[in-house]
Short mmCIF file of C-alpha atoms and ligand atoms in Angstrom, two decimals:
data_model
loop_
_atom_site.label_atom_id
_atom_site.label_comp_id
_atom_site.label_asym_id
_atom_site.label_seq_id
_atom_site.Cartn_x
_atom_site.Cartn_y
_atom_site.Cartn_z
CA MET A 1 8.28 3.17 33.33
CA GLY A 2 10.41 6.15 32.66
CA GLU A 3 8.96 9.73 32.56
CA LEU A 4 6.01 9.95 30.36
CA LYS A 5 5.27 12.93 28.21
CA VAL A 6 1.56 13.37 28.52
CA LEU A 7 -0.43 15.85 26.18
CA ILE A 8 -3.78 16.78 27.80
CA LEU A 9 -6.76 17.90 25.62
CA GLU A 10 -8.96 19.70 27.97
CA ASP A 11 -10.43 22.95 28.22
CA VAL A 12 -11.08 22.98 32.21
CA GLN A 13 -7.93 23.46 33.89
CA TYR A 14 -9.18 21.78 37.03
CA ASP A 15 -9.88 18.66 35.22
CA ALA A 16 -6.57 18.33 33.77
CA GLU A 17 -5.18 19.02 37.60
CA LEU A 18 -7.27 16.22 38.57
CA MET A 19 -5.92 13.91 35.84
CA GLU A 20 -2.50 15.06 37.01
CA TYR A 21 -3.05 14.46 40.69
CA GLU A 22 -4.20 10.77 40.04
CA MET A 23 -1.29 9.93 37.88
CA ARG A 24 0.85 11.33 40.81
CA ARG A 25 -0.87 9.25 43.35
CA GLU A 26 -0.25 6.30 41.49
CA SER A 27 3.56 7.39 41.22
CA LEU A 28 3.69 7.63 37.43
CA LYS A 29 6.59 10.25 36.60
CA PHE A 30 5.39 12.59 33.84
CA LEU A 31 5.70 15.73 32.08
CA SER A 32 2.38 17.23 30.99
CA ARG A 33 1.16 20.03 28.69
CA ARG A 34 -2.52 21.01 28.48
CA VAL A 35 -4.19 22.18 25.05
CA GLU A 36 -7.67 23.13 24.07
CA THR A 37 -7.64 24.00 20.31
CA GLU A 38 -6.84 22.20 17.11
CA GLU A 39 -3.81 24.19 16.23
CA ASP A 40 -2.23 23.73 19.56
CA PHE A 41 -2.90 20.06 19.66
CA ILE A 42 -1.16 19.53 16.34
CA ARG A 43 1.74 21.69 17.21
CA GLU A 44 2.42 19.70 20.55
CA LEU A 45 1.97 16.58 18.69
CA ASN A 46 4.94 17.61 16.51
CA ASP A 47 7.02 19.62 18.97
CA PHE A 48 6.31 17.84 22.29
CA LYS A 49 6.05 14.46 20.94
CA PRO A 50 3.72 12.99 23.70
CA ASP A 51 4.21 9.23 24.80
CA LEU A 52 0.26 9.47 25.72
CA ILE A 53 -2.58 11.53 24.77
CA LEU A 54 -5.55 12.18 27.41
CA ALA A 55 -8.50 13.72 25.51
CA ASP A 56 -11.94 15.39 26.67
CA HIS A 57 -14.62 14.41 24.36
CA SER A 58 -16.09 17.84 23.68
CA LEU A 59 -14.33 21.16 23.84
CA PRO A 60 -15.66 24.59 22.82
CA HIS A 61 -13.57 24.84 19.92
CA PHE A 62 -12.47 21.39 19.10
CA ASP A 63 -13.35 17.86 19.97
CA GLY A 64 -11.78 14.39 21.00
CA VAL A 65 -13.03 12.63 18.10
CA SER A 66 -11.34 14.82 15.36
CA ALA A 67 -8.34 14.83 17.80
CA LEU A 68 -8.30 10.89 17.53
CA GLU A 69 -8.09 11.02 13.67
CA ILE A 70 -5.58 13.58 13.59
CA THR A 71 -3.36 11.38 16.12
CA LYS A 72 -3.87 8.15 14.03
CA LYS A 73 -2.52 10.06 10.82
CA ARG A 74 0.42 11.57 12.63
CA SER A 75 1.45 9.74 15.29
CA PRO A 76 -0.08 6.14 14.88
CA HIS A 77 1.54 4.33 17.92
CA THR A 78 0.73 7.15 20.43
CA PRO A 79 -1.91 5.70 22.71
CA PHE A 80 -4.92 7.85 23.06
CA ILE A 81 -7.16 7.60 25.96
CA PHE A 82 -10.61 9.56 26.40
CA VAL A 83 -11.04 11.08 29.72
CA SER A 84 -14.68 12.47 29.60
CA GLY A 85 -17.78 12.81 31.46
CA LYS A 86 -20.21 12.72 28.69
CA ILE A 87 -19.30 9.37 27.18
CA GLY A 88 -22.12 7.08 26.68
CA ASN A 89 -21.24 3.30 26.55
CA GLU A 90 -22.08 3.05 22.91
CA PHE A 91 -20.00 5.99 21.95
CA ALA A 92 -17.09 4.71 24.00
CA VAL A 93 -17.15 1.22 22.25
CA ASP A 94 -17.17 3.19 18.99
CA MET A 95 -14.19 4.95 19.96
CA LEU A 96 -12.40 1.96 21.08
CA LYS A 97 -13.13 0.23 17.74
CA ASN A 98 -11.89 3.67 15.90
CA GLY A 99 -8.34 3.26 17.47
CA ALA A 100 -8.68 4.82 20.98
CA LYS A 101 -6.78 2.70 23.65
CA ASP A 102 -9.32 3.21 26.46
CA TYR A 103 -11.76 5.45 27.91
CA VAL A 104 -12.12 6.86 31.58
CA PHE A 105 -15.00 8.59 33.16
CA LYS A 106 -14.16 11.77 34.99
CA ASN A 107 -16.11 10.62 38.00
CA ASN A 108 -14.07 7.54 38.15
CA LEU A 109 -10.61 8.78 37.88
CA THR A 110 -9.05 5.99 39.93
CA LYS A 111 -9.19 3.93 36.73
CA LEU A 112 -6.89 6.41 34.93
CA ALA A 113 -3.44 5.34 35.97
CA PRO A 114 -4.14 1.66 35.61
CA ALA A 115 -5.39 2.52 32.07
CA ILE A 116 -2.18 4.68 31.42
CA LYS A 117 0.10 1.88 32.31
CA ARG A 118 -1.77 -0.66 30.20
CA ALA A 119 -1.71 1.51 27.26
CA ILE A 120 2.12 2.09 27.50
CA THR A 121 3.04 -1.53 28.08
CA GLU A 122 1.14 -2.35 24.91
CA ARG A 123 2.81 0.35 23.26
CA ASP A 124 6.25 -0.74 24.24
CA GLU A 125 5.35 -4.53 23.37
CA LEU A 126 4.38 -3.29 20.01
CA GLU A 127 7.42 -1.27 19.41
CA GLU A 128 9.84 -4.05 20.47
CA LEU A 129 7.79 -6.18 17.90
CA ILE A 130 8.25 -3.60 15.33
CA ASN A 131 12.02 -3.21 16.04
CA SER A 132 12.64 -6.88 15.85
CA ARG A 133 10.92 -7.16 12.71
CA ASN A 134 12.83 -4.41 11.38
CA GLN A 135 16.15 -6.05 12.39
CA LEU A 136 14.99 -9.33 10.93
CA LYS A 137 14.19 -7.59 7.47
CA GLU A 138 17.58 -5.90 7.83
CA ALA A 139 19.37 -9.10 8.55
CA LEU A 140 17.34 -10.80 5.40
CA GLU A 141 18.43 -8.04 3.14
CA GLU A 142 22.12 -8.23 4.14
CA LYS A 143 22.14 -12.16 3.52
CA GLU A 144 20.49 -11.67 0.20
CA MET A 145 23.00 -8.94 -0.78
CA PHE A 146 25.87 -11.28 0.40
CA LEU A 147 24.48 -14.12 -1.56
CA LYS A 148 23.99 -12.05 -4.63
CA GLU A 149 27.52 -10.92 -4.37
CA ILE A 150 28.72 -14.60 -3.99
CA HIS A 151 26.80 -15.82 -7.01
CA HIS A 152 28.17 -12.79 -8.81
CA ARG A 153 31.72 -13.47 -7.94
CA VAL A 154 31.45 -17.28 -8.76
CA LYS A 155 29.92 -16.25 -12.10
CA ASN A 156 32.87 -13.92 -12.91
CA ASN A 157 35.54 -16.71 -11.84
CA LEU A 158 33.79 -18.98 -14.03
CA MET A 159 33.82 -16.71 -16.89
CA ILE A 160 37.53 -15.99 -16.37
CA ILE A 161 38.17 -19.78 -16.61
CA SER A 162 36.05 -19.71 -19.70
CA ASN A 163 38.01 -16.79 -21.32
CA LEU A 164 41.31 -18.49 -20.32
CA LEU A 165 40.16 -21.76 -22.01
CA GLU A 166 39.33 -19.81 -25.20
CA LEU A 167 42.51 -17.71 -25.19
CA GLN A 168 44.57 -20.86 -24.91
CA SER A 169 42.69 -22.85 -27.68
CA TYR A 170 43.82 -20.09 -30.07
CA TYR A 171 47.44 -21.68 -29.77
CA ILE A 172 45.97 -25.33 -30.45
CA LYS A 173 46.72 -26.55 -34.07
CA ASP A 174 45.20 -29.97 -33.59
CA LYS A 175 41.31 -29.82 -34.38
CA ALA A 176 40.62 -32.60 -31.82
CA ASP A 177 42.71 -31.05 -29.15
CA PHE A 178 40.84 -27.66 -29.86
CA ASN A 179 37.62 -29.36 -29.45
CA VAL A 180 38.65 -30.51 -25.92
CA PHE A 181 39.32 -26.85 -24.96
CA ARG A 182 35.95 -25.66 -26.46
CA ASP A 183 34.15 -28.28 -24.65
CA SER A 184 35.76 -27.47 -21.27
CA LYS A 185 34.69 -23.73 -21.93
CA THR A 186 31.15 -24.57 -22.55
CA ARG A 187 30.96 -26.55 -19.33
CA ALA A 188 32.33 -23.40 -17.44
CA ASP A 189 29.80 -21.46 -19.41
CA SER A 190 27.08 -23.62 -18.41
CA MET A 191 27.85 -23.36 -14.65
CA ALA A 192 28.66 -19.40 -14.91
CA LEU A 193 24.96 -19.14 -16.37
CA ILE A 194 23.39 -20.74 -13.36
CA HIS A 195 25.09 -18.28 -11.06
CA GLU A 196 24.16 -15.33 -13.32
CA LYS A 197 20.33 -16.64 -13.29
CA LEU A 198 20.61 -17.11 -9.58
CA TYR A 199 21.84 -13.51 -8.74
CA GLN A 200 19.06 -12.35 -10.96
CA SER A 201 16.46 -14.37 -9.23
CA THR A 202 14.43 -12.88 -6.52
CA ASN A 203 14.53 -16.17 -4.81
CA LEU A 204 18.32 -16.49 -4.83
CA LYS A 205 18.12 -20.30 -4.12
CA LYS A 206 16.26 -21.39 -6.92
CA ILE A 207 16.01 -20.63 -10.88
CA ASP A 208 13.40 -21.00 -13.33
CA PHE A 209 15.18 -24.21 -15.17
CA GLY A 210 12.99 -23.92 -18.31
CA GLU A 211 14.29 -20.52 -19.02
CA TYR A 212 17.85 -21.52 -17.86
CA ILE A 213 17.41 -24.29 -20.74
CA HIS A 214 16.39 -21.51 -23.41
CA SER A 215 19.55 -19.28 -22.35
CA LEU A 216 22.00 -22.16 -22.32
CA ALA A 217 20.74 -23.76 -25.75
CA ILE A 218 21.17 -20.37 -27.27
CA ASP A 219 24.74 -19.89 -25.87
CA ILE A 220 25.82 -23.44 -27.17
CA PHE A 221 24.38 -23.08 -30.55
CA ASP A 222 26.32 -19.90 -30.69
CA SER A 223 29.51 -21.30 -29.68
CA TYR A 224 29.38 -24.15 -31.93
CA ASN A 225 28.53 -21.73 -34.80
CA ILE A 226 25.29 -23.61 -35.84
CA ALA A 227 23.14 -22.03 -38.52
CA PRO A 228 19.72 -22.15 -37.19
CA ASP A 229 18.24 -23.24 -40.63
CA ARG A 230 20.73 -26.49 -40.37
CA ILE A 231 19.76 -27.70 -37.24
CA LYS A 232 16.43 -26.97 -35.79
CA LEU A 233 15.98 -26.52 -32.03
CA VAL A 234 12.42 -27.39 -30.66
CA ILE A 235 12.32 -26.47 -26.76
CA ASP A 236 9.08 -27.49 -24.87
CA VAL A 237 10.00 -26.63 -21.34
CA GLU A 238 7.64 -25.67 -18.19
CA GLU A 239 8.31 -22.96 -15.62
CA ILE A 240 9.90 -24.87 -12.92
CA MET A 241 12.07 -23.61 -10.28
CA LEU A 242 14.85 -25.78 -9.36
CA ASP A 243 17.02 -25.57 -6.43
CA ILE A 244 21.03 -24.78 -6.98
CA ASN A 245 22.01 -28.23 -5.99
CA THR A 246 19.80 -29.78 -8.57
CA ALA A 247 20.34 -26.98 -11.36
CA ILE A 248 23.98 -27.29 -11.42
CA PRO A 249 24.39 -30.95 -12.29
CA LEU A 250 21.16 -30.99 -14.35
CA GLY A 251 22.73 -27.92 -16.27
CA LEU A 252 25.85 -29.80 -16.96
CA ILE A 253 23.94 -32.80 -18.20
CA VAL A 254 22.04 -30.48 -20.64
CA ASN A 255 25.08 -29.17 -21.79
CA GLU A 256 26.88 -32.51 -22.39
CA LEU A 257 23.93 -33.98 -24.24
CA LEU A 258 23.23 -31.05 -26.47
CA THR A 259 26.81 -30.65 -27.42
CA ASN A 260 26.89 -34.29 -28.24
CA SER A 261 23.83 -34.00 -30.51
CA LEU A 262 25.32 -31.08 -32.09
CA LYS A 263 28.84 -32.60 -32.81
CA TYR A 264 27.66 -36.22 -33.77
CA ALA A 265 24.04 -36.50 -34.59
CA PHE A 266 24.43 -34.66 -38.02
CA PRO A 267 27.73 -35.24 -39.69
CA GLU A 268 28.77 -33.62 -43.01
CA ASP A 269 26.32 -30.49 -42.38
CA LYS A 270 23.35 -32.64 -42.66
CA ASN A 271 20.02 -30.86 -41.47
CA GLY A 272 18.20 -32.16 -38.30
CA ILE A 273 16.15 -31.33 -35.27
CA ILE A 274 16.99 -31.23 -31.65
CA THR A 275 14.28 -31.34 -29.17
CA ILE A 276 14.45 -30.57 -25.50
CA ILE A 277 11.65 -31.33 -23.19
CA PHE A 278 11.41 -30.56 -19.48
CA SER A 279 8.34 -31.17 -17.38
CA LYS A 280 7.09 -32.34 -14.19
CA THR A 281 4.28 -34.70 -13.17
CA ASP A 282 3.41 -35.22 -9.41
CA ASP A 283 7.01 -35.02 -7.79
CA ILE A 284 8.85 -36.78 -10.91
CA PHE A 285 10.71 -34.30 -13.32
CA THR A 286 11.57 -35.65 -16.73
CA LEU A 287 14.20 -34.22 -19.05
CA ILE A 288 14.29 -35.32 -22.76
CA ILE A 289 16.99 -34.48 -24.88
CA LYS A 290 16.72 -35.89 -28.44
CA ASP A 291 18.00 -35.66 -31.87
CA ASN A 292 16.90 -37.20 -35.29
CA GLY A 293 20.14 -37.86 -36.30
CA ILE A 294 22.52 -40.90 -37.09
CA GLY A 295 22.33 -42.50 -33.66
CA LEU A 296 24.90 -43.94 -31.30
CA LYS A 297 27.24 -46.33 -33.05
CA PRO A 298 26.09 -49.79 -32.28
CA GLY A 299 27.99 -51.31 -29.46
CA ILE A 300 28.47 -48.02 -27.45
CA ASP A 301 27.29 -48.77 -23.86
CA PHE A 302 26.54 -45.42 -22.85
CA LYS A 303 26.48 -46.44 -18.92
CA ASN A 304 30.18 -47.73 -19.34
CA THR A 305 32.04 -45.41 -21.81
CA GLU A 306 35.68 -44.51 -21.57
CA SER A 307 34.78 -40.88 -22.80
CA LEU A 308 34.19 -37.98 -20.41
CA GLY A 309 30.84 -36.55 -21.73
CA LEU A 310 28.51 -39.76 -21.15
CA GLU A 311 30.38 -40.54 -18.05
CA LEU A 312 29.75 -37.03 -16.67
CA VAL A 313 25.90 -37.73 -17.57
CA ASN A 314 25.96 -40.84 -15.62
CA ASN A 315 27.75 -39.45 -12.69
CA LEU A 316 25.67 -36.30 -12.34
CA THR A 317 22.50 -38.25 -12.72
CA ARG A 318 23.57 -40.19 -9.94
CA GLN A 319 24.17 -37.20 -8.00
CA ILE A 320 20.73 -35.96 -8.18
CA ASP A 321 19.40 -39.74 -7.51
CA GLY A 322 18.09 -39.80 -10.78
CA ASN A 323 17.86 -42.23 -13.75
CA VAL A 324 18.85 -42.18 -17.36
CA GLU A 325 17.21 -44.02 -20.01
CA LEU A 326 18.68 -44.38 -23.93
CA ASP A 327 15.93 -44.59 -26.72
CA TYR A 328 17.38 -45.33 -30.20
CA ASP A 329 14.33 -45.53 -32.24
CA ASP A 330 14.69 -42.44 -34.31
CA GLY A 331 18.23 -40.85 -33.73
CA THR A 332 19.15 -40.58 -30.04
CA GLU A 333 16.93 -39.80 -27.12
CA PHE A 334 18.31 -39.12 -23.75
CA ARG A 335 15.63 -39.46 -20.85
CA ILE A 336 16.59 -38.51 -17.31
CA THR A 337 14.03 -38.76 -14.55
CA PHE A 338 14.25 -37.64 -10.96
CA LYS A 339 12.83 -36.34 -7.99
CA GLU A 340 13.96 -33.11 -6.29
CA LEU A 341 15.88 -34.00 -3.27
CA GLU A 342 15.57 -32.17 -0.06
CA TYR A 343 18.72 -30.28 0.90
CA LYS A 344 19.53 -29.65 4.56
CA GLY A 345 22.35 -27.60 5.71
CA ILE A 346 23.13 -23.67 4.86
CA SER A 347 20.49 -22.06 3.05
N1 ATP B 1 23.75 -37.68 -29.99
C1 ATP B 1 24.48 -38.35 -30.66
N2 ATP B 1 24.57 -38.72 -31.89
C2 ATP B 1 25.36 -39.63 -32.20
N3 ATP B 1 26.43 -40.24 -31.50
C3 ATP B 1 26.64 -39.60 -30.50
C4 ATP B 1 25.69 -38.75 -29.65
N4 ATP B 1 26.02 -38.46 -28.51
C5 ATP B 1 27.21 -39.14 -28.50
N5 ATP B 1 27.50 -39.82 -29.35
C6 ATP B 1 28.83 -40.87 -29.75
O1 ATP B 1 29.08 -41.27 -28.22
C7 ATP B 1 30.58 -41.28 -28.09
C8 ATP B 1 30.55 -40.74 -26.52
O2 ATP B 1 30.12 -39.34 -26.30
P1 ATP B 1 31.08 -38.38 -25.06
O3 ATP B 1 30.19 -37.29 -24.81
O4 ATP B 1 30.82 -39.58 -23.72
O5 ATP B 1 32.35 -38.27 -25.53
P2 ATP B 1 32.67 -37.06 -26.50
O6 ATP B 1 31.77 -36.29 -26.90
O7 ATP B 1 33.36 -37.81 -27.79
O8 ATP B 1 33.82 -36.42 -25.67
P3 ATP B 1 33.47 -35.27 -24.46
O9 ATP B 1 34.15 -36.05 -23.12
O10 ATP B 1 34.10 -33.94 -24.77
O11 ATP B 1 32.05 -35.21 -24.37
C9 ATP B 1 30.83 -39.79 -28.91
O12 ATP B 1 32.24 -39.65 -29.21
C10 ATP B 1 29.96 -39.92 -30.23
O13 ATP B 1 30.58 -40.86 -31.04
MG1 MG B 2 30.48 -35.25 -25.33
#
């Protein structure tokens, strides 16, 4: 224990000297100041910045109980010990409940030094705890900033790719080739949107996937120039938080199936409805994307296609350990079910 700064609230100088004598006898190194008025007490609390306060209960112009209240407000971690002749047991217990560290009777001053040592040790432990908590908080904040920054950069890079694809598509004369570029662009966009939602999310590792579906669908309708009165979009999604490892593949799946419905379900500017449902029951997630359009051509085996879109859907569903089903009853309905995986590793 280093040198302690001890503030003594005591009107009788001889009593203060007795306390100092006891501390010296127990080899406590200290520097002390004695005060007896409220004004002096507050001043020394600010200027002297004591490590410890020893206070008498009643003084001619001030009292220990008020001093305790002042200390709790201005310097809550400074241990406060009553040293008094007149403390009744009940009052002493009340003061302990009220935040005093200890009480010592003036006729039993041998208890003073052990009480001081205990109080200082406890204060040190508390300070250490507070310090390590603050360090943890700082490290966490730093990590969050870092993660945000990364998501931001990944998003920006994906947007650069998206913009490059768009710029290049202007040079393409062939309609089918043009569409290939546009589809690649919306794939990059749908991933960029996940990273955007991630750095906006307080959690940084999970996004509200229902909200993501809303934003993504609006973006896709925009980039395919669909008039909202021609193809109606019905979205019925719950607020469900998904980990980035699930959100990325699932986002791409939504992108593929939604663009397919827009491109093929309603040829010759026919009207129609596209419905997206996302829900969770027990631990099973269900994503349904359906349209009431012309349906897949007979003979198309969606699990074995040469085309990239549906193959992506199959691969990405496998990646999240999910299952795809197709229903042809009225138009096309894809139903993806999966359980959220536990991801280990860096988080
Ligand atoms: N909702 C739908 N309604 C009608 N036909 C569809 C629908 N979805 C897919 N198809 C048919 O299935 C085919 C395969 O789709 P898929 O997404 O695999 O390839 P694509 O859209 O032609 O090309 P891309 O690789 O760019 O996605 C489409 O060409 C289309 O004929
Ligand atoms: Mg497709």
